[in-house]
PDB file of N, CA and C in Angstrom:
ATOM      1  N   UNK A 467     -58.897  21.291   6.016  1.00 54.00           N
ATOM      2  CA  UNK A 467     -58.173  21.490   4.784  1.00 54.00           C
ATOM      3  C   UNK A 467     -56.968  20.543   4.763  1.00 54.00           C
ATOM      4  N   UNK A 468     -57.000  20.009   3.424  1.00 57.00           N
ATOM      5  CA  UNK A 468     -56.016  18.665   3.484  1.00 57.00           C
ATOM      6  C   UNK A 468     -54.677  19.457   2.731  1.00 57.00           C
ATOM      7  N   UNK A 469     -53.500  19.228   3.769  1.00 53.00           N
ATOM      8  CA  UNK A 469     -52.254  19.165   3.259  1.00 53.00           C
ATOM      9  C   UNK A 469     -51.641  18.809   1.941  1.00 53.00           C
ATOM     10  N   UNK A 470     -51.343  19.420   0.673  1.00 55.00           N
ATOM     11  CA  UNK A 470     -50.686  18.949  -0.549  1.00 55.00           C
ATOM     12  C   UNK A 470     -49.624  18.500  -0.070  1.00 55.00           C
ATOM     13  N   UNK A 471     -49.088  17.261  -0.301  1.00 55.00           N
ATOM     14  CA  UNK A 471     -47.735  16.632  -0.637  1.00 55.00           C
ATOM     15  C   UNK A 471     -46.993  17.049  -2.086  1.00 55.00           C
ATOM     16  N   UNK A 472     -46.149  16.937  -1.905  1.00 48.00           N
ATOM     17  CA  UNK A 472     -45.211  16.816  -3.390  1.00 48.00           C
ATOM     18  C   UNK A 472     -45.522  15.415  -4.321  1.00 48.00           C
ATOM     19  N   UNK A 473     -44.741  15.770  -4.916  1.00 46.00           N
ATOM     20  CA  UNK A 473     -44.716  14.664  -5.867  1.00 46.00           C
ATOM     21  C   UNK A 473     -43.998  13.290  -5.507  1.00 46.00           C
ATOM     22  N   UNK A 474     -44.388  11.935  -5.250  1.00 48.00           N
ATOM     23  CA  UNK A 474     -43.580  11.379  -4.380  1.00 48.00           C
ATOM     24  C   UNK A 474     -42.557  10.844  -5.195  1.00 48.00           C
ATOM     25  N   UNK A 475     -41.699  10.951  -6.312  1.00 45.00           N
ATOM     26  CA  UNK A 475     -40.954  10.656  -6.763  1.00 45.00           C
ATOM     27  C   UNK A 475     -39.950  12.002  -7.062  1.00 45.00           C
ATOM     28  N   UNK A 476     -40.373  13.143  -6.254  1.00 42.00           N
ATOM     29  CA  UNK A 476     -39.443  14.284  -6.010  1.00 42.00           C
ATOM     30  C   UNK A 476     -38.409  14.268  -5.057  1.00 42.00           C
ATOM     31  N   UNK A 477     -37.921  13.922  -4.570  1.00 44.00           N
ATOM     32  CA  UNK A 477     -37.280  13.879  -3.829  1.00 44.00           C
ATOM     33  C   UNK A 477     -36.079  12.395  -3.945  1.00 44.00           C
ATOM     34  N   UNK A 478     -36.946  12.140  -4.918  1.00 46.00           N
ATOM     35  CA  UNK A 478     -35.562  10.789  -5.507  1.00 46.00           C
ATOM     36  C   UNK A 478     -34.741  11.229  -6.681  1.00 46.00           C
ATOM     37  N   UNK A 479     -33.488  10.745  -5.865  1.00 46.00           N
ATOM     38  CA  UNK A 479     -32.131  10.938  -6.851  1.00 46.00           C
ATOM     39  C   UNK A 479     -32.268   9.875  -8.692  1.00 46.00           C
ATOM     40  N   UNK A 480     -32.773  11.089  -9.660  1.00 44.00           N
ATOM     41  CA  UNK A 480     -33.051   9.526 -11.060  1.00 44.00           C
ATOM     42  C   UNK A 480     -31.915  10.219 -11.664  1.00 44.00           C
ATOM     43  N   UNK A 481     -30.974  10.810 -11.368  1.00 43.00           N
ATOM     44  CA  UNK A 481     -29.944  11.279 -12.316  1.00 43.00           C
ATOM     45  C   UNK A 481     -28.662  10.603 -11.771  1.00 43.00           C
ATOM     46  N   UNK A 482     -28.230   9.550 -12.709  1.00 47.00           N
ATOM     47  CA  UNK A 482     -26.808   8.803 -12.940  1.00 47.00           C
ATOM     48  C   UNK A 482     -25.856   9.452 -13.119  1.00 47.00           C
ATOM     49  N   UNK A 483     -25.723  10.422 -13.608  1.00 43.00           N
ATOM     50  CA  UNK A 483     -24.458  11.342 -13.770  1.00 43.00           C
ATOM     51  C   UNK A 483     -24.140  12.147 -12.499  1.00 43.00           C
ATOM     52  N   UNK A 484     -24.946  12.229 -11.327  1.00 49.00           N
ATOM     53  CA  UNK A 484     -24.737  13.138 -10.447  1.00 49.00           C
ATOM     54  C   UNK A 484     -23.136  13.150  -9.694  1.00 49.00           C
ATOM     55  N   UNK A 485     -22.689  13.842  -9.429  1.00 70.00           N
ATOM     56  CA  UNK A 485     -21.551  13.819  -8.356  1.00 70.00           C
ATOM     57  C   UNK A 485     -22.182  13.534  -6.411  1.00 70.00           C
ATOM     58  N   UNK A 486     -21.688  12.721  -6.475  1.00 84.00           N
ATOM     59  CA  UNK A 486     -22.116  11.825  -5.022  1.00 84.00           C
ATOM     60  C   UNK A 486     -21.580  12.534  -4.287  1.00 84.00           C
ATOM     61  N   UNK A 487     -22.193  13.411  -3.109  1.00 90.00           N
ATOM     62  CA  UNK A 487     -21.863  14.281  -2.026  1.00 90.00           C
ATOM     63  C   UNK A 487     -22.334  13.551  -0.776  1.00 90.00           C
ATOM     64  N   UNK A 488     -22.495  12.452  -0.840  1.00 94.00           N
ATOM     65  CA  UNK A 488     -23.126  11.845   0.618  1.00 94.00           C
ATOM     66  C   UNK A 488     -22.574  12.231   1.340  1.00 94.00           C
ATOM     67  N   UNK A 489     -22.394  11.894   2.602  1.00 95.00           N
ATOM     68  CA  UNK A 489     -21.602  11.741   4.536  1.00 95.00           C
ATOM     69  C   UNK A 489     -20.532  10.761   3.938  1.00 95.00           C
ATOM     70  N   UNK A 490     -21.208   9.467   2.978  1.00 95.00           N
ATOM     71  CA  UNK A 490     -19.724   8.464   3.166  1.00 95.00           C
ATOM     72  C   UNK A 490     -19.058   9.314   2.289  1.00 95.00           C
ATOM     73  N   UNK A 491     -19.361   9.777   1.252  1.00 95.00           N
ATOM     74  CA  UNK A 491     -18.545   9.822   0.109  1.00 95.00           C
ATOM     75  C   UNK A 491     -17.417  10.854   0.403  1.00 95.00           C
ATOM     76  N   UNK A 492     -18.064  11.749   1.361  1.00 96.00           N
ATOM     77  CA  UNK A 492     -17.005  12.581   1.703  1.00 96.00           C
ATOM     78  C   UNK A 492     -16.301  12.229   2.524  1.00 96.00           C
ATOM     79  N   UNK A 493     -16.676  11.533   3.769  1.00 96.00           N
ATOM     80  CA  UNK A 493     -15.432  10.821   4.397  1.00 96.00           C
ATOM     81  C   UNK A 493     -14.626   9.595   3.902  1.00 96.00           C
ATOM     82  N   UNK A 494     -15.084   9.318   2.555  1.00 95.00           N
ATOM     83  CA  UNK A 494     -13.974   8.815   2.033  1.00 95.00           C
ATOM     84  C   UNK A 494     -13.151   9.644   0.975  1.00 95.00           C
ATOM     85  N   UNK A 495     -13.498  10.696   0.675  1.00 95.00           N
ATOM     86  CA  UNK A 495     -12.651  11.862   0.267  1.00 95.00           C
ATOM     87  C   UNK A 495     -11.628  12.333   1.546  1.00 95.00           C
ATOM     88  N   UNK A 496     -11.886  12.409   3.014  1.00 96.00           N
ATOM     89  CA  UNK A 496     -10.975  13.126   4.153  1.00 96.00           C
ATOM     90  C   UNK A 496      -9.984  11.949   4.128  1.00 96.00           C
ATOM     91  N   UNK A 497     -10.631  10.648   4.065  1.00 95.00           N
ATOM     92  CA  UNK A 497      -9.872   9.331   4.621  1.00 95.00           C
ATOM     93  C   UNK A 497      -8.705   9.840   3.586  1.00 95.00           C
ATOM     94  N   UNK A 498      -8.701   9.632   1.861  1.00 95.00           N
ATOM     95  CA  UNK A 498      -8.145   9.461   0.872  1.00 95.00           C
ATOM     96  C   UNK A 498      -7.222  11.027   0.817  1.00 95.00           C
ATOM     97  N   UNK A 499      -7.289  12.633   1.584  1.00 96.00           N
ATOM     98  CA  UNK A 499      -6.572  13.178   1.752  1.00 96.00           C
ATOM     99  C   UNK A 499      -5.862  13.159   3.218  1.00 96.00           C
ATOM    100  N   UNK A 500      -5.911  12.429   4.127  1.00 95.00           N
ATOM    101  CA  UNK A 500      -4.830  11.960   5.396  1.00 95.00           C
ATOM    102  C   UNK A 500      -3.846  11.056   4.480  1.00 95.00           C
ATOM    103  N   UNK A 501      -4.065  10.299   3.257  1.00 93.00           N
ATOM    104  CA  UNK A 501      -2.821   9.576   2.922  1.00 93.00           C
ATOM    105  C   UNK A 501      -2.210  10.102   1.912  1.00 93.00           C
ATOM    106  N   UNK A 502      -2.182  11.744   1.480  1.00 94.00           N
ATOM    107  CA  UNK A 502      -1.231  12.322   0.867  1.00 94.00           C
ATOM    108  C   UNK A 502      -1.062  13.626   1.491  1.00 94.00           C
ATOM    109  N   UNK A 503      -1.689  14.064   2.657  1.00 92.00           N
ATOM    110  CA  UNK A 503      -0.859  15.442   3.149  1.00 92.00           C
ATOM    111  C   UNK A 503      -1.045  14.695   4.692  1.00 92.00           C
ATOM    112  N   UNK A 504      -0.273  15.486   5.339  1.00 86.00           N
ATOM    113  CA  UNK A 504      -0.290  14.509   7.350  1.00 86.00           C
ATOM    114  C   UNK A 504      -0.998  15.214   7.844  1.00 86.00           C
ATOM    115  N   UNK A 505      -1.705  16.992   7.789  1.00 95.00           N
ATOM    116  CA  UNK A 505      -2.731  17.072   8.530  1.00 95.00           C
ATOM    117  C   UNK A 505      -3.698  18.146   7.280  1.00 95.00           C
ATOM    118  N   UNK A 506      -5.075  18.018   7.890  1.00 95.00           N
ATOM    119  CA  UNK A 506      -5.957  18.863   7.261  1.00 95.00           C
ATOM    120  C   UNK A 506      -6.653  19.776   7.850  1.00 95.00           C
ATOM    121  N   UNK A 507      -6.879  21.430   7.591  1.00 96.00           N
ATOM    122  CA  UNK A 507      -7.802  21.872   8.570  1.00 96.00           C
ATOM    123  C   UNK A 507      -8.679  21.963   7.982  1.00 96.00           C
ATOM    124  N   UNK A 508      -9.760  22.641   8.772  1.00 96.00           N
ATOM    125  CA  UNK A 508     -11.094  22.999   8.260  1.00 96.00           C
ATOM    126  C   UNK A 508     -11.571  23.537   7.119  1.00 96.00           C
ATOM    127  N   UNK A 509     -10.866  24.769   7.374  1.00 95.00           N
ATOM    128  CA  UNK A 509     -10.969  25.423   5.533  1.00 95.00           C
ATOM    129  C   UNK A 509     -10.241  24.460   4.392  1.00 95.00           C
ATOM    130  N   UNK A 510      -9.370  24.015   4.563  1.00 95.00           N
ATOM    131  CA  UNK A 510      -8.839  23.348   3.535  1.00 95.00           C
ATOM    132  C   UNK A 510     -10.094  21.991   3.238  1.00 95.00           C
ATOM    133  N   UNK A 511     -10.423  21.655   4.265  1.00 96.00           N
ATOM    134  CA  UNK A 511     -11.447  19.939   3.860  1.00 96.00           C
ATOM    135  C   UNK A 511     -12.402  20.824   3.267  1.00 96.00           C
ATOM    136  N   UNK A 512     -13.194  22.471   3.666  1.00 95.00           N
ATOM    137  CA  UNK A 512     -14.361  22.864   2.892  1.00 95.00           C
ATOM    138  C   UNK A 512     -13.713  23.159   1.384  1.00 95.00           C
ATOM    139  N   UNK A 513     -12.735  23.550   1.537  1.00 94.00           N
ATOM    140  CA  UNK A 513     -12.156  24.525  -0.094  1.00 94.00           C
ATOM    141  C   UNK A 513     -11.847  23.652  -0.815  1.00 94.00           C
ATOM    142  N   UNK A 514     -11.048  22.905  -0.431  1.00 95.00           N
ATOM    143  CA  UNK A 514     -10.198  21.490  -1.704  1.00 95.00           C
ATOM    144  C   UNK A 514     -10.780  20.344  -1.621  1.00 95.00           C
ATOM    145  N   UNK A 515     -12.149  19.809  -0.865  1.00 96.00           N
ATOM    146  CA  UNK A 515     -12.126  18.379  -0.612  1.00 96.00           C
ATOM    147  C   UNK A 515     -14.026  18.666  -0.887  1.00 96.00           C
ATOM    148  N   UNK A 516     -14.414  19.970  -0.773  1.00 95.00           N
ATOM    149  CA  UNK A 516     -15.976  20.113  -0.989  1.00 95.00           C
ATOM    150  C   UNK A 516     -16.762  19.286   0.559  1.00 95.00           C
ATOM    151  N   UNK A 517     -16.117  19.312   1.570  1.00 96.00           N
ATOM    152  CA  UNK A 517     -16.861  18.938   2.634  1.00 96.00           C
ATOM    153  C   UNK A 517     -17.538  20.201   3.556  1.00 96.00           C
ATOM    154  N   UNK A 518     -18.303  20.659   3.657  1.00 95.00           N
ATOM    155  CA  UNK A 518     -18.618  21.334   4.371  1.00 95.00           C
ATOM    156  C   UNK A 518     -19.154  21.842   6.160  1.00 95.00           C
ATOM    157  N   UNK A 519     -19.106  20.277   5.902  1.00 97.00           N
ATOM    158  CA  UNK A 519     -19.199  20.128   7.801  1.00 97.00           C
ATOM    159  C   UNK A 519     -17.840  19.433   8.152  1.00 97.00           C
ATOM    160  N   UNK A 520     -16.665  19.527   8.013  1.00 97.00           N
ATOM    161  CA  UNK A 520     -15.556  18.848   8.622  1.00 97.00           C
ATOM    162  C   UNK A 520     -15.807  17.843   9.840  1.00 97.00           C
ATOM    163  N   UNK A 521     -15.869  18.797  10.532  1.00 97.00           N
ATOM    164  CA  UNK A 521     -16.239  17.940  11.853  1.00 97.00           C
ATOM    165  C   UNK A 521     -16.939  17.335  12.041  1.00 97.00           C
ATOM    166  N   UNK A 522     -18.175  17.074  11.604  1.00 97.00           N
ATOM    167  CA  UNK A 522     -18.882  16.137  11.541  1.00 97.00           C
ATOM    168  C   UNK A 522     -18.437  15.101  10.824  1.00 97.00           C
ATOM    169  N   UNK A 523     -17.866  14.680  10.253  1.00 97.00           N
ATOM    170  CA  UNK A 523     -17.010  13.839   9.022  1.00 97.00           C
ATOM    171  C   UNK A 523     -16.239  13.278  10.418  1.00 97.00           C
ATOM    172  N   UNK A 524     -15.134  13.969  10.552  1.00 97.00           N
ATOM    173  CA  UNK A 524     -14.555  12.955  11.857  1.00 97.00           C
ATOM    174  C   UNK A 524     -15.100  12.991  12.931  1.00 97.00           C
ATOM    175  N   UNK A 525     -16.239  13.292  13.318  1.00 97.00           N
ATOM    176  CA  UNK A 525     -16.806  12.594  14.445  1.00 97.00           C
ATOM    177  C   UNK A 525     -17.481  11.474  14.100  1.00 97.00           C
ATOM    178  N   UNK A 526     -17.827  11.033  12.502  1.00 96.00           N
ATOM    179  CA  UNK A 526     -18.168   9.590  12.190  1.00 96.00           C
ATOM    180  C   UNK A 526     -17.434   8.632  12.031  1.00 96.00           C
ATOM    181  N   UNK A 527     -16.038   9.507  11.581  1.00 96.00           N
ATOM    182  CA  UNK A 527     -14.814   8.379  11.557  1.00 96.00           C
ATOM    183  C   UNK A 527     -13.976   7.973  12.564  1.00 96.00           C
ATOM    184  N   UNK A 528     -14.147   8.913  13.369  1.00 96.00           N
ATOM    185  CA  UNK A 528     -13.829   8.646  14.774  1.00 96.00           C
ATOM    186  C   UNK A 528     -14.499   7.371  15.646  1.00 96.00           C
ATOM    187  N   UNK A 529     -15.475   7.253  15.290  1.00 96.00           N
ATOM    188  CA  UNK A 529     -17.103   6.738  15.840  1.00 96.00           C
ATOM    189  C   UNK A 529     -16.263   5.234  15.170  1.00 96.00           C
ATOM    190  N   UNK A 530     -16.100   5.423  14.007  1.00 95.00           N
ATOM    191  CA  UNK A 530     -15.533   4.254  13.151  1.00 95.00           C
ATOM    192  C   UNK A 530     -14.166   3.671  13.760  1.00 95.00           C
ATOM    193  N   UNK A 531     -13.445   3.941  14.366  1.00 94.00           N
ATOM    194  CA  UNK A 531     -12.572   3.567  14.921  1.00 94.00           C
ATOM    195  C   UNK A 531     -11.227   4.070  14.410  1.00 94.00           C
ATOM    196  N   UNK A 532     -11.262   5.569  14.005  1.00 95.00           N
ATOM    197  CA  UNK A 532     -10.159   5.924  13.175  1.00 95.00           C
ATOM    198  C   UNK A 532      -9.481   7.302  14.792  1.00 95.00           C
ATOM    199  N   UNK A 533      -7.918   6.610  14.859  1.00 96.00           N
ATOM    200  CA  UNK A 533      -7.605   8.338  15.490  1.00 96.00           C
ATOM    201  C   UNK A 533      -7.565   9.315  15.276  1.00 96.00           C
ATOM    202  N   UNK A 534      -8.159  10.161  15.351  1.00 96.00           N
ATOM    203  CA  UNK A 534      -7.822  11.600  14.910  1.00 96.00           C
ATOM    204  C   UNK A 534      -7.699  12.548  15.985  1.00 96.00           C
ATOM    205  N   UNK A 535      -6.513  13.469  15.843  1.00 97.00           N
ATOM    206  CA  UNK A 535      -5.857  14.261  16.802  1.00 97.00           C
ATOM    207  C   UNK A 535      -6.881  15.476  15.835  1.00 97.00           C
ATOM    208  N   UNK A 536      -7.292  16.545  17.110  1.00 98.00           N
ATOM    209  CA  UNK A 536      -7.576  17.795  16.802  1.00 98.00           C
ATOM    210  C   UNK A 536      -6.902  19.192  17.120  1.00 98.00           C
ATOM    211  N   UNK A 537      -5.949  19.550  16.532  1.00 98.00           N
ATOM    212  CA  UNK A 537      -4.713  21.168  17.241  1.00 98.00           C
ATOM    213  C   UNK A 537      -5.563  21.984  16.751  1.00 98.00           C
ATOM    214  N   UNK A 538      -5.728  22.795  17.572  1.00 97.00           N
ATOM    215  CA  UNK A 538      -6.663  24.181  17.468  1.00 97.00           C
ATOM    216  C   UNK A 538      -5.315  25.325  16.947  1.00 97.00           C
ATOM    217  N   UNK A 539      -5.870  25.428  15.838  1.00 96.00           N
ATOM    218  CA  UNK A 539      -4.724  26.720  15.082  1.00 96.00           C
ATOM    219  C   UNK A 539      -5.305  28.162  14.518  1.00 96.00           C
ATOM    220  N   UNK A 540      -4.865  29.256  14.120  1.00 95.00           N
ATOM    221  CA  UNK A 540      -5.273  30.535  13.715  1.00 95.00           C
ATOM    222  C   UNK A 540      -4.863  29.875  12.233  1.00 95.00           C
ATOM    223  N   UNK A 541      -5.606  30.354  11.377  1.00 91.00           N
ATOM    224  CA  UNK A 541      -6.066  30.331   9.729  1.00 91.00           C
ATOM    225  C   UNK A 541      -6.502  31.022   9.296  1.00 91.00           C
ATOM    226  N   UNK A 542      -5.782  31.626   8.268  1.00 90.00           N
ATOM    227  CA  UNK A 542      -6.711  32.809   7.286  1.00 90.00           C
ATOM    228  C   UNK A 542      -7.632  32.360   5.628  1.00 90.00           C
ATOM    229  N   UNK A 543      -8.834  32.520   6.112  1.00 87.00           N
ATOM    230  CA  UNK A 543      -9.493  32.205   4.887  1.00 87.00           C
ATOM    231  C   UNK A 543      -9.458  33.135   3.761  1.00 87.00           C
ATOM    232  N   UNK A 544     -10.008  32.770   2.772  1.00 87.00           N
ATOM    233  CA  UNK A 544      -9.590  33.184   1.372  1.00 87.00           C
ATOM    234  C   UNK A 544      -9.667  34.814   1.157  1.00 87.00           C
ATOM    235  N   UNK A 545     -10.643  35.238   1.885  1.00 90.00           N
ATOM    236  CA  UNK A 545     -10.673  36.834   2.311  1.00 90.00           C
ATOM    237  C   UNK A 545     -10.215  37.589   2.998  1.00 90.00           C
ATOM    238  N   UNK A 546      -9.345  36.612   3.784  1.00 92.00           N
ATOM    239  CA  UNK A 546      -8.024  36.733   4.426  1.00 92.00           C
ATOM    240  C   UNK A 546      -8.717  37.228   5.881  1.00 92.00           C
ATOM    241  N   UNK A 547      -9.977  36.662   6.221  1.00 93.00           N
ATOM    242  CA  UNK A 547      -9.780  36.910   7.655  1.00 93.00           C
ATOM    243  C   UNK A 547      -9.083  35.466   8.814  1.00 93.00           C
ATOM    244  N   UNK A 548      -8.895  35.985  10.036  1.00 94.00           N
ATOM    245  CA  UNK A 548      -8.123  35.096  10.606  1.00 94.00           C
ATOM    246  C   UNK A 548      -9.239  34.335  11.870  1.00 94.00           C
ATOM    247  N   UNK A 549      -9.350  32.959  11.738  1.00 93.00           N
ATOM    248  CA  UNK A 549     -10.073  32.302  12.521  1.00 93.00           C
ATOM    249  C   UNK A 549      -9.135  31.228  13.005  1.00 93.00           C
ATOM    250  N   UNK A 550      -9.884  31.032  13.901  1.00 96.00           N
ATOM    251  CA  UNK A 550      -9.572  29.917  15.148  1.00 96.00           C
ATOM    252  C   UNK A 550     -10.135  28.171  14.289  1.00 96.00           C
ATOM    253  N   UNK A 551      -9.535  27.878  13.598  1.00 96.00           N
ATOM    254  CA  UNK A 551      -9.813  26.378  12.951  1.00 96.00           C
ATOM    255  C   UNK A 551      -9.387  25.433  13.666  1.00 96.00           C
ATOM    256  N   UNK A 552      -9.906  24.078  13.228  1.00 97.00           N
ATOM    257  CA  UNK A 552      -9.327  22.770  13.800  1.00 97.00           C
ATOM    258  C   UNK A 552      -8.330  22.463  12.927  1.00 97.00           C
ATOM    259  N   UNK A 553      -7.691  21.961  13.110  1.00 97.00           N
ATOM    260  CA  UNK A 553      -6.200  20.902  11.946  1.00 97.00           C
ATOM    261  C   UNK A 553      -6.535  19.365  12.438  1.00 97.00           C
ATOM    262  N   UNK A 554      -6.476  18.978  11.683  1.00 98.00           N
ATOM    263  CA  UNK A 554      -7.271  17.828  11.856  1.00 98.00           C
ATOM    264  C   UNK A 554      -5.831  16.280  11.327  1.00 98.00           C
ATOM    265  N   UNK A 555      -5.539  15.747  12.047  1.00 97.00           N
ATOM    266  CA  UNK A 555      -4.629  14.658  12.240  1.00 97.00           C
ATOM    267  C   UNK A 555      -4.641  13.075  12.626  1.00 97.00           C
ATOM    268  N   UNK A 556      -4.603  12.363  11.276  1.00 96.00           N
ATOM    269  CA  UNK A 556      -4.956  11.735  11.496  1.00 96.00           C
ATOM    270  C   UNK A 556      -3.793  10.244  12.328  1.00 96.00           C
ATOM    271  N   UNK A 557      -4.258  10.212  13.367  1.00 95.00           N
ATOM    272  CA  UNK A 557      -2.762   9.518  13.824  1.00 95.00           C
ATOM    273  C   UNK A 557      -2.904   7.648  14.059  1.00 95.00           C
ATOM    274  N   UNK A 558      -3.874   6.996  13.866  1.00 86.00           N
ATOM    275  CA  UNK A 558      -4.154   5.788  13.524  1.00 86.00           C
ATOM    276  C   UNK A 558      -5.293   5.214  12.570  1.00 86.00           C
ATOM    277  N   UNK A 559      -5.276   4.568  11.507  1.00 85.00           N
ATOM    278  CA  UNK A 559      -6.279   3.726  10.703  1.00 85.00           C
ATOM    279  C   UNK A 559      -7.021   3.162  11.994  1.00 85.00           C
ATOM    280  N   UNK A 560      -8.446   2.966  11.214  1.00 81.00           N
ATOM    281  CA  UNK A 560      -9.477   2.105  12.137  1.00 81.00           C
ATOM    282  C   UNK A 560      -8.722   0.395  11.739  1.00 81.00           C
ATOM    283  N   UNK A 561      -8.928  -0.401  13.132  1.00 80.00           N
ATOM    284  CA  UNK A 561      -8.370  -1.872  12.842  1.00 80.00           C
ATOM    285  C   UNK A 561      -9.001  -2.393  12.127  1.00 80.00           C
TER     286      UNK A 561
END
């Protein structure tokens, strides 16, 4: 019994209006909030910046040649429970 595929033009992006959520697009959303607040944590890059893997974001920009300091802090999310987040600091541009 032979496997159905999809449609092979399902899985392609044909809508121009979309809002671009890539890996870059969002780490150039983290890059573009290190140069108006000095640090970011976790909940804040998911809540205000729409990134949802933080850390993964600077472990590519890191990779990229950017410093980033990580302080492990207590944070209360919007339901007000209290977690153990990263704060995320960015302390040199890639050269």
């Amino acid at each position: 019994m032979e496997k159905e595929k999809g449609h092979p033009q399902a899985a392609q992006d044909t809508h121009d209006d979309h809002n671009d959520n890539s890996a870059h697009t969002q780490r150039l959303r983290l890059l573009a909030a290190f140069e108006t607040r000095h640090s970011l944590t976790t909940i804040e890059a998911r809540r205000d910046l729409d990134i949802l893997m933080p850390a993964a974001r600077v472990f590519e920009l890191r990779a990229r040649g950017f410093d980033i300091a990580t302080i492990w802090t207590d944070a209360l999310t919007e339901c007000g429970r209290k977690h153990r987040v990263a704060r995320y600091v960015l302390m040199k541009a890639a050269s």
